[in-house]
Amino acid sequence: MIRKTRLFTPGPTPLLPAAQFAMAAADIHHRTAEFRTLYQKVLAQLKIFVGTQNDVLMLSASGTGAMEASVSNLTSPGDRVLVLSAGKFGERWADLAKAFGCVVDVVKAPYGETFSLEEVRQALKADTRAVFMQATETSTAVRHCVQGVAELLKSAHSDALLVVDGITGLGTTHFDVDGWGVDVMIGGSQKAVMIPPGLSYLSVSERAWRAMATSKNPRYYFDLRKERKNAQKGESAYTPAVALIAALGASFDWIAAQGNGDLEKGRVLLVENAETCAAMTRAAVEALGLKLFAPSAPAAAVTAVLPPEGVDSGVFVKELKGRFAAIITNGQGEMKGQIFRIAHLGLFDYMDTIALIGALEQIAVDPLKLAGFEFGKALIAAQKVYATRSPLEAQSRDCGCGRSVCCLTRSATMV
Ligand SMILES: *Cc1c(COP(=O)(O)O)cnc(C)c1O
């Protein structure tokens, strides 16, 4: 058969055709009224997508650029910060904070798990200037409880700023950025918003702006105060990624259209879509007889799966690509060979999910010859999840954090 290339990777993700057309037509200069109209439109849409009244800024950089900006703008050399780390991206926070001279405390959870809030409470010091965490740790497919950490900071009367890498959390998790008191929420273009890499965005609270006035780390290209001043005039400080900004606007228009013209509704739908694709995939791989790598706090952004014993996870990557042109990802760093990861964030639907599960069944039968497996088992499990999963059910699930109103149940009041 012919093979259609499809990305099932947690960034870059499949591109939205409407966004690609917008990019191709984005032949405009960035110091013109046309650009200012576009920039202001997309900044306003970003506020709705992030779900905040705070300023939202865009930077011409991949997600790590906005991570670096939040460290360089909010800290001074010698500041104590707390990093919550359970994978490669948590480790990136620690590396960044060290690079900018911070004294870095780390609360660690084993790969495949989320951290204990009690440990976070104990690691929080009176002089902790900021807490850095992921909403979802893409390298291990774990969801962390942002709300739990935010509430903990409030109940401990901590002055620490809460900085969240929501790069794969946005569009796959419900957040209440302002209600919970998230000071910085970071996103990236090549994830749930379905456009190419190269653009990052972040929301910045009033508290964070005040902290910036006294922070002394060097910054130039990523000086957020300069970006804010320019954004207020509808411009960026330097030449922006014009085509990506046009693409982002088209993507938000499309997400809004999914919600009958309401971007907030569209965003909720996008999250629930990822939840459904993830739940179908989890049920399917378990029906194959495989184990989930992060069963206790699974992210909706991506699912990580352990291969059968004695099998390198690269076999799944290679077979899916070679036979079906489906691109999934191996484990990152030392997790290579140990897990494979299937993404659900952005432009994945029922058809994509079912097709990938069908391909996994082919691999289970040949070459893996998984014991006791027959065609249909994984598909039946996924079909049942899809058939029984109403939006209401999605709302009553929680992320395992044990709170009565969890980050996932938020949508009950929002839809
Ligand atoms: C993709 C991703 C990043 C950003 O990586 P870039 O390569 O700089 O775009 C950061 N954090 C998480 C959780 C991610 O998934």
Short mmCIF file of N, CA, C and O in Angstrom, two decimals, residues 84-86 107-117 119-120 133-135 137 140 142-146 149 294 296-298 399-401:
data_model
loop_
_atom_site.label_atom_id
_atom_site.label_comp_id
_atom_site.label_asym_id
_atom_site.label_seq_id
_atom_site.Cartn_x
_atom_site.Cartn_y
_atom_site.Cartn_z
N LEU A 84 10.86 21.78 40.37
CA LEU A 84 10.18 20.49 40.54
C LEU A 84 10.46 19.68 39.28
O LEU A 84 10.05 20.07 38.18
N SER A 85 11.17 18.59 39.44
CA SER A 85 11.71 17.92 38.26
C SER A 85 11.39 16.42 38.26
O SER A 85 11.60 15.73 39.25
N ALA A 86 10.86 15.96 37.14
CA ALA A 86 10.55 14.54 37.02
C ALA A 86 10.85 14.05 35.61
O ALA A 86 10.21 13.14 35.11
N VAL A 107 13.16 19.39 43.90
CA VAL A 107 12.34 18.26 44.36
C VAL A 107 12.21 17.35 43.16
O VAL A 107 11.75 17.76 42.09
N LYS A 108 12.61 16.10 43.36
CA LYS A 108 12.63 15.16 42.24
C LYS A 108 11.58 14.08 42.42
O LYS A 108 11.33 13.65 43.53
N ALA A 109 10.99 13.68 41.33
CA ALA A 109 10.18 12.47 41.35
C ALA A 109 10.80 11.50 40.35
O ALA A 109 11.43 11.94 39.38
N PRO A 110 10.68 10.20 40.60
CA PRO A 110 11.21 9.24 39.61
C PRO A 110 10.54 9.45 38.26
O PRO A 110 9.38 9.88 38.20
N TYR A 111 11.24 9.17 37.18
CA TYR A 111 10.65 9.23 35.84
C TYR A 111 9.37 8.38 35.82
O TYR A 111 9.35 7.27 36.33
N GLY A 112 8.33 8.94 35.25
CA GLY A 112 7.06 8.21 35.16
C GLY A 112 6.11 8.54 36.30
O GLY A 112 4.98 8.06 36.34
N GLU A 113 6.57 9.39 37.25
CA GLU A 113 5.71 9.76 38.38
C GLU A 113 5.69 11.27 38.55
O GLU A 113 6.52 11.97 37.99
N THR A 114 4.71 11.74 39.37
CA THR A 114 4.71 13.15 39.72
C THR A 114 5.20 13.28 41.16
O THR A 114 5.29 12.29 41.87
N PHE A 115 5.56 14.51 41.57
CA PHE A 115 6.15 14.68 42.90
C PHE A 115 5.08 14.76 43.98
O PHE A 115 3.92 15.05 43.72
N SER A 116 5.52 14.54 45.21
CA SER A 116 4.61 14.64 46.34
C SER A 116 4.55 16.10 46.79
O SER A 116 5.57 16.77 46.94
N LEU A 117 3.33 16.60 46.98
CA LEU A 117 3.16 18.00 47.39
C LEU A 117 3.78 18.22 48.77
O LEU A 117 4.23 19.32 49.07
N GLU A 119 6.54 16.91 49.84
CA GLU A 119 7.97 17.18 49.62
C GLU A 119 8.18 18.60 49.10
O GLU A 119 9.16 19.25 49.46
N VAL A 120 7.26 19.05 48.28
CA VAL A 120 7.37 20.43 47.77
C VAL A 120 7.25 21.39 48.94
O VAL A 120 8.04 22.34 49.07
N MET A 133 8.20 24.70 37.31
CA MET A 133 7.69 23.34 37.10
C MET A 133 7.15 23.19 35.67
O MET A 133 6.97 24.17 34.97
N GLN A 134 6.89 21.95 35.27
CA GLN A 134 6.17 21.66 34.04
C GLN A 134 4.71 21.40 34.40
O GLN A 134 4.42 20.88 35.49
N ALA A 135 3.80 21.71 33.49
CA ALA A 135 2.43 21.25 33.65
C ALA A 135 2.36 19.79 33.23
O ALA A 135 1.74 18.95 33.91
N GLU A 137 5.15 16.81 31.81
CA GLU A 137 6.54 16.46 31.53
C GLU A 137 6.53 15.56 30.29
O GLU A 137 6.25 14.36 30.36
N THR A 140 8.28 12.02 29.90
CA THR A 140 7.80 10.82 30.59
C THR A 140 6.29 10.64 30.49
O THR A 140 5.76 9.67 31.00
N VAL A 142 3.94 12.46 31.92
CA VAL A 142 3.31 12.66 33.23
C VAL A 142 2.66 14.04 33.31
O VAL A 142 3.20 15.01 32.80
N ARG A 143 1.50 14.11 33.98
CA ARG A 143 0.89 15.40 34.28
C ARG A 143 1.18 15.75 35.73
O ARG A 143 1.01 14.93 36.62
N HIS A 144 1.63 16.96 35.96
CA HIS A 144 1.83 17.45 37.32
C HIS A 144 0.63 18.30 37.71
O HIS A 144 -0.07 18.83 36.85
N CYS A 145 0.43 18.45 39.01
CA CYS A 145 -0.75 19.19 39.49
C CYS A 145 -0.36 20.64 39.75
O CYS A 145 0.07 21.00 40.84
N VAL A 146 -0.58 21.47 38.75
CA VAL A 146 -0.23 22.90 38.87
C VAL A 146 -1.08 23.55 39.96
O VAL A 146 -0.59 24.33 40.78
N VAL A 149 0.23 22.83 43.46
CA VAL A 149 1.43 23.60 43.80
C VAL A 149 1.05 25.07 44.05
O VAL A 149 1.52 25.69 45.01
N ALA A 294 3.49 5.78 32.73
CA ALA A 294 3.06 6.74 33.76
C ALA A 294 1.60 6.52 34.11
O ALA A 294 0.76 7.39 33.92
N SER A 296 0.01 6.42 36.93
CA SER A 296 -0.61 7.08 38.08
C SER A 296 -0.99 8.53 37.79
O SER A 296 -1.91 9.06 38.41
N ALA A 297 -0.30 9.19 36.87
CA ALA A 297 -0.64 10.58 36.55
C ALA A 297 -0.42 10.82 35.06
O ALA A 297 0.46 11.57 34.65
N PRO A 298 -1.22 10.15 34.21
CA PRO A 298 -0.96 10.25 32.77
C PRO A 298 -1.35 11.61 32.20
O PRO A 298 -2.38 12.17 32.55
N CYS A 399 -6.91 14.20 37.81
CA CYS A 399 -5.56 13.83 37.41
C CYS A 399 -4.89 12.95 38.46
O CYS A 399 -3.70 12.67 38.39
N GLY A 400 -5.66 12.55 39.46
CA GLY A 400 -5.08 11.69 40.48
C GLY A 400 -4.51 12.47 41.63
O GLY A 400 -3.89 11.91 42.53
N CYS A 401 -4.74 13.79 41.65
CA CYS A 401 -4.15 14.60 42.71
C CYS A 401 -4.99 14.51 43.98
O CYS A 401 -4.56 14.93 45.04
#
